[in-house]
Short mmCIF file of C-alpha atoms in Angstrom, two decimals:
data_model
loop_
_atom_site.label_atom_id
_atom_site.label_comp_id
_atom_site.label_asym_id
_atom_site.label_seq_id
_atom_site.Cartn_x
_atom_site.Cartn_y
_atom_site.Cartn_z
CA ILE A 1 -5.28 76.76 15.35
CA ALA A 2 -3.09 73.71 15.86
CA GLY A 3 -0.52 72.95 13.23
CA ILE A 4 2.88 73.91 11.88
CA THR A 5 4.03 77.49 11.54
CA GLN A 6 6.89 78.39 9.22
CA ALA A 7 8.70 81.71 8.93
CA PRO A 8 9.49 83.61 6.88
CA THR A 9 6.89 82.99 4.18
CA SER A 10 9.32 84.20 1.56
CA GLN A 11 12.80 85.65 1.50
CA ILE A 12 15.29 86.92 -1.05
CA LEU A 13 18.84 86.35 0.06
CA ALA A 14 22.26 87.27 -1.30
CA ALA A 15 24.62 84.38 -1.96
CA GLY A 16 27.01 83.77 0.91
CA ARG A 17 24.62 85.01 3.57
CA ARG A 18 23.48 82.90 6.51
CA MET A 19 19.76 82.16 6.80
CA THR A 20 17.61 80.32 9.32
CA LEU A 21 14.14 79.08 8.43
CA ARG A 22 11.97 78.67 11.50
CA CYS A 23 9.47 75.90 12.14
CA THR A 24 7.22 75.49 15.17
CA GLN A 25 4.54 72.89 15.83
CA ASP A 26 1.97 72.82 18.59
CA MET A 27 0.76 69.25 18.14
CA ARG A 28 3.41 67.72 20.42
CA HIS A 29 4.52 65.47 17.59
CA ASN A 30 7.67 63.45 18.16
CA ALA A 31 9.14 63.60 14.68
CA MET A 32 9.86 66.59 12.47
CA TYR A 33 11.22 66.93 8.95
CA TRP A 34 12.51 69.45 6.45
CA TYR A 35 11.80 68.93 2.74
CA ARG A 36 12.66 71.06 -0.25
CA GLN A 37 10.35 71.17 -3.26
CA ASP A 38 11.68 71.87 -6.73
CA LEU A 39 9.80 71.71 -10.02
CA GLY A 40 10.19 68.28 -11.58
CA LEU A 41 12.00 66.88 -8.56
CA GLY A 42 9.15 66.60 -6.08
CA LEU A 43 9.77 66.66 -2.35
CA ARG A 44 13.23 65.71 -1.14
CA LEU A 45 14.12 65.18 2.50
CA ILE A 46 16.89 67.42 3.86
CA HIS A 47 17.04 66.52 7.55
CA TYR A 48 14.79 64.89 10.09
CA SER A 49 14.46 64.50 13.84
CA ASN A 50 12.85 61.50 15.50
CA THR A 51 12.65 63.17 18.90
CA ALA A 52 13.97 66.18 20.74
CA GLY A 53 17.76 66.08 20.96
CA THR A 54 18.30 63.86 17.91
CA THR A 55 18.68 64.66 14.20
CA GLY A 56 19.49 62.75 11.04
CA LYS A 57 20.44 63.39 7.44
CA GLY A 58 18.02 62.91 4.59
CA GLU A 59 18.55 62.68 0.85
CA VAL A 60 19.98 66.19 0.27
CA PRO A 61 21.61 67.42 3.52
CA ASP A 62 24.67 69.23 2.13
CA GLY A 63 24.74 72.94 2.94
CA TYR A 64 22.04 72.65 5.61
CA SER A 65 22.04 72.08 9.35
CA VAL A 66 19.28 71.57 11.90
CA SER A 67 18.82 71.44 15.64
CA ARG A 68 16.06 70.07 17.87
CA ALA A 69 16.46 71.60 21.30
CA ASN A 70 12.83 70.93 22.26
CA THR A 71 9.74 69.15 20.92
CA ASP A 72 8.16 72.14 19.24
CA ASP A 73 10.95 73.83 17.28
CA PHE A 74 13.03 72.58 14.36
CA PRO A 75 14.99 75.38 12.65
CA LEU A 76 16.83 74.85 9.37
CA THR A 77 20.02 76.85 8.80
CA LEU A 78 21.85 77.61 5.57
CA ALA A 79 25.32 78.60 6.71
CA SER A 80 26.36 80.19 3.41
CA ALA A 81 23.55 80.28 0.88
CA VAL A 82 24.14 79.38 -2.77
CA PRO A 83 21.81 79.90 -5.77
CA SER A 84 21.12 76.14 -6.01
CA GLN A 85 19.38 76.43 -2.65
CA THR A 86 16.65 78.51 -4.25
CA SER A 87 13.57 76.44 -3.49
CA VAL A 88 10.39 76.13 -1.49
CA TYR A 89 11.08 74.62 1.91
CA PHE A 90 8.48 72.65 3.83
CA CYS A 91 8.59 71.68 7.45
CA ALA A 92 6.52 68.67 8.50
CA SER A 93 5.79 66.62 11.59
CA SER A 94 4.36 63.24 12.49
CA VAL A 95 3.04 61.73 15.71
CA ALA A 96 5.29 58.72 15.50
CA PRO A 97 8.91 58.72 14.40
CA PRO A 98 10.16 56.49 11.58
CA PRO A 99 9.79 53.70 10.69
CA ASN A 100 6.09 54.01 11.68
CA THR A 101 5.78 57.55 10.38
CA GLY A 102 2.15 57.52 9.36
CA GLU A 103 0.65 60.85 8.31
CA LEU A 104 2.90 63.85 7.82
CA PHE A 105 1.48 67.29 8.61
CA PHE A 106 3.05 70.05 6.53
CA GLY A 107 3.47 73.75 7.04
CA GLU A 108 2.65 76.18 4.25
CA GLY A 109 6.23 76.54 3.12
CA SER A 110 9.00 79.12 2.96
CA ARG A 111 9.96 80.33 -0.50
CA LEU A 112 13.67 81.16 -0.60
CA THR A 113 15.45 82.86 -3.49
CA VAL A 114 19.23 83.07 -3.41
CA LEU A 115 20.76 85.58 -5.80
CA GLN B 1 18.54 54.49 -2.61
CA GLN B 2 14.86 54.15 -1.94
CA GLN B 3 12.82 55.43 -4.87
CA VAL B 4 9.23 55.88 -5.93
CA LYS B 5 8.55 56.54 -9.62
CA GLN B 6 5.43 58.51 -10.49
CA SER B 7 3.68 59.12 -13.81
CA PRO B 8 2.47 61.09 -15.63
CA GLN B 9 4.19 64.35 -14.78
CA SER B 10 1.10 66.26 -15.87
CA LEU B 11 -2.47 65.29 -16.71
CA ILE B 12 -5.48 67.07 -18.17
CA VAL B 13 -8.92 65.52 -17.66
CA GLN B 14 -12.37 66.73 -18.57
CA LYS B 15 -14.85 67.40 -15.80
CA GLY B 16 -16.67 64.20 -14.89
CA GLY B 17 -13.89 61.97 -16.21
CA ILE B 18 -11.58 59.59 -14.38
CA SER B 19 -8.11 60.77 -13.41
CA ILE B 20 -5.47 58.05 -13.01
CA ILE B 21 -1.99 58.54 -11.57
CA ASN B 22 0.47 55.68 -11.29
CA CYS B 23 3.41 54.92 -9.04
CA ALA B 24 5.97 52.11 -8.95
CA TYR B 25 8.49 51.16 -6.32
CA GLU B 26 11.46 48.82 -5.97
CA ASN B 27 11.97 48.30 -2.27
CA THR B 28 9.81 45.43 -1.00
CA ALA B 29 10.29 46.70 2.56
CA PHE B 30 7.87 49.56 1.86
CA ASP B 31 4.74 48.98 3.93
CA TYR B 32 2.72 52.19 3.79
CA PHE B 33 1.64 54.00 0.62
CA PRO B 34 0.00 57.42 1.03
CA TRP B 35 -1.11 59.96 -1.52
CA TYR B 36 -0.77 63.67 -0.82
CA GLN B 37 -2.64 66.52 -2.46
CA GLN B 38 -1.13 69.99 -2.78
CA PHE B 39 -2.88 73.18 -3.85
CA PRO B 40 -0.87 76.20 -5.09
CA GLY B 41 0.75 78.10 -2.25
CA LYS B 42 -0.08 75.42 0.31
CA GLY B 43 1.72 72.50 1.88
CA PRO B 44 0.87 68.92 0.88
CA ALA B 45 -1.94 67.25 2.82
CA LEU B 46 -2.73 63.57 3.20
CA LEU B 47 -5.49 62.46 0.83
CA ILE B 48 -5.68 58.69 1.22
CA ALA B 49 -3.31 55.86 2.19
CA ILE B 50 -3.09 52.08 1.90
CA ARG B 51 -1.16 49.22 3.51
CA PRO B 52 -0.03 46.22 1.39
CA ASP B 53 -2.42 43.80 3.08
CA VAL B 54 -5.31 45.09 0.94
CA SER B 55 -5.58 45.58 -2.83
CA GLU B 56 -7.91 48.56 -2.86
CA LYS B 57 -9.08 51.36 -0.61
CA LYS B 58 -11.85 53.79 -1.44
CA GLU B 59 -12.73 57.10 0.18
CA GLY B 60 -15.48 58.97 -1.61
CA ARG B 61 -14.38 59.64 -5.19
CA PHE B 62 -10.76 58.66 -4.45
CA THR B 63 -9.52 55.07 -4.76
CA ILE B 64 -6.07 53.54 -4.32
CA SER B 65 -5.42 50.32 -6.22
CA PHE B 66 -2.43 48.32 -5.01
CA ASN B 67 -0.65 45.51 -6.87
CA LYS B 68 1.93 43.97 -4.56
CA SER B 69 3.37 41.50 -7.07
CA ALA B 70 3.93 44.23 -9.65
CA LYS B 71 5.10 46.71 -6.99
CA GLN B 72 2.70 49.32 -8.31
CA PHE B 73 -0.06 51.45 -6.87
CA SER B 74 -2.34 54.01 -8.42
CA LEU B 75 -4.76 56.78 -7.53
CA HIS B 76 -8.11 56.96 -9.30
CA ILE B 77 -10.27 60.06 -9.03
CA MET B 78 -13.80 59.33 -10.19
CA ASP B 79 -16.11 62.06 -11.51
CA SER B 80 -13.19 64.51 -11.52
CA GLN B 81 -14.09 68.09 -10.60
CA PRO B 82 -12.31 71.42 -11.23
CA GLY B 83 -11.69 71.60 -7.46
CA ASP B 84 -9.53 68.47 -7.79
CA SER B 85 -7.00 70.45 -9.82
CA ALA B 86 -3.82 70.20 -7.79
CA THR B 87 -0.46 68.46 -7.61
CA TYR B 88 -0.58 64.89 -6.35
CA PHE B 89 2.32 63.02 -4.77
CA CYS B 90 2.57 59.34 -4.09
CA ALA B 91 4.88 58.24 -1.30
CA ALA B 92 6.12 55.20 0.55
CA ASN B 93 7.35 54.52 4.04
CA SER B 94 9.79 51.73 4.67
CA GLY B 95 9.16 49.66 7.75
CA GLY B 96 12.88 49.51 8.22
CA GLY B 97 13.70 53.02 7.17
CA ALA B 98 14.68 55.77 9.56
CA ASP B 99 13.84 58.84 7.58
CA GLY B 100 10.09 59.06 7.07
CA LEU B 101 8.45 59.19 3.67
CA THR B 102 9.98 58.94 0.21
CA PHE B 103 7.96 60.92 -2.34
CA GLY B 104 7.38 60.59 -6.07
CA LYS B 105 8.07 63.62 -8.22
CA GLY B 106 4.45 64.67 -8.42
CA THR B 107 1.66 64.92 -11.00
CA HIS B 108 0.15 68.26 -11.93
CA LEU B 109 -3.55 67.54 -12.53
CA ILE B 110 -5.84 69.97 -14.33
CA ILE B 111 -9.58 69.30 -14.56
CA GLN B 112 -11.12 71.25 -17.39
CA PRO B 113 -14.70 72.47 -16.86
#
């Protein structure tokens, strides 16, 4: 089934540990995004990539890094996790990169708890 | 900073009633206004979207009303059903922006049977 696959589905992590959330899409979309979702704050953009080899910072990039080595994969890394990074993380993709983003297709999310 | 303000934060509607969720924006460069629907444990999915060259768009029981002069847009769900219970997000996409969609904070909608 075509779409976006995120892993892990959920994870409990000790503060200070390094963590990589994986995201793979099989739709050959140009643009990919990472959002975090927190109660009362909605969806906030962490990082984005308009095409393979390029990345950009979103609204809340601090403490996170991304890479886009190829079209399909867009991993999100927390170098040293802190409790404020406890959240649900969503990866998304779109056919066209910004500014003509159009529809975003979301994965089912990765729930991360940092203790 | 680009911003989309959404209200109410939560909403309870009786089955068969009309659910109304409102959003307002500041940046006149926004040129695409989608609504996303999210069920518990799932990612958001596009429900309906509108461009500023029209004032209304209807798809089944879902309607977007757009007021360009007031910089407001709203989602109306007619004949609301328990299956419509979900979180709804409005969003906007700037024609000049480089970072995709900006989302409202969401509305948790409950349709009571």
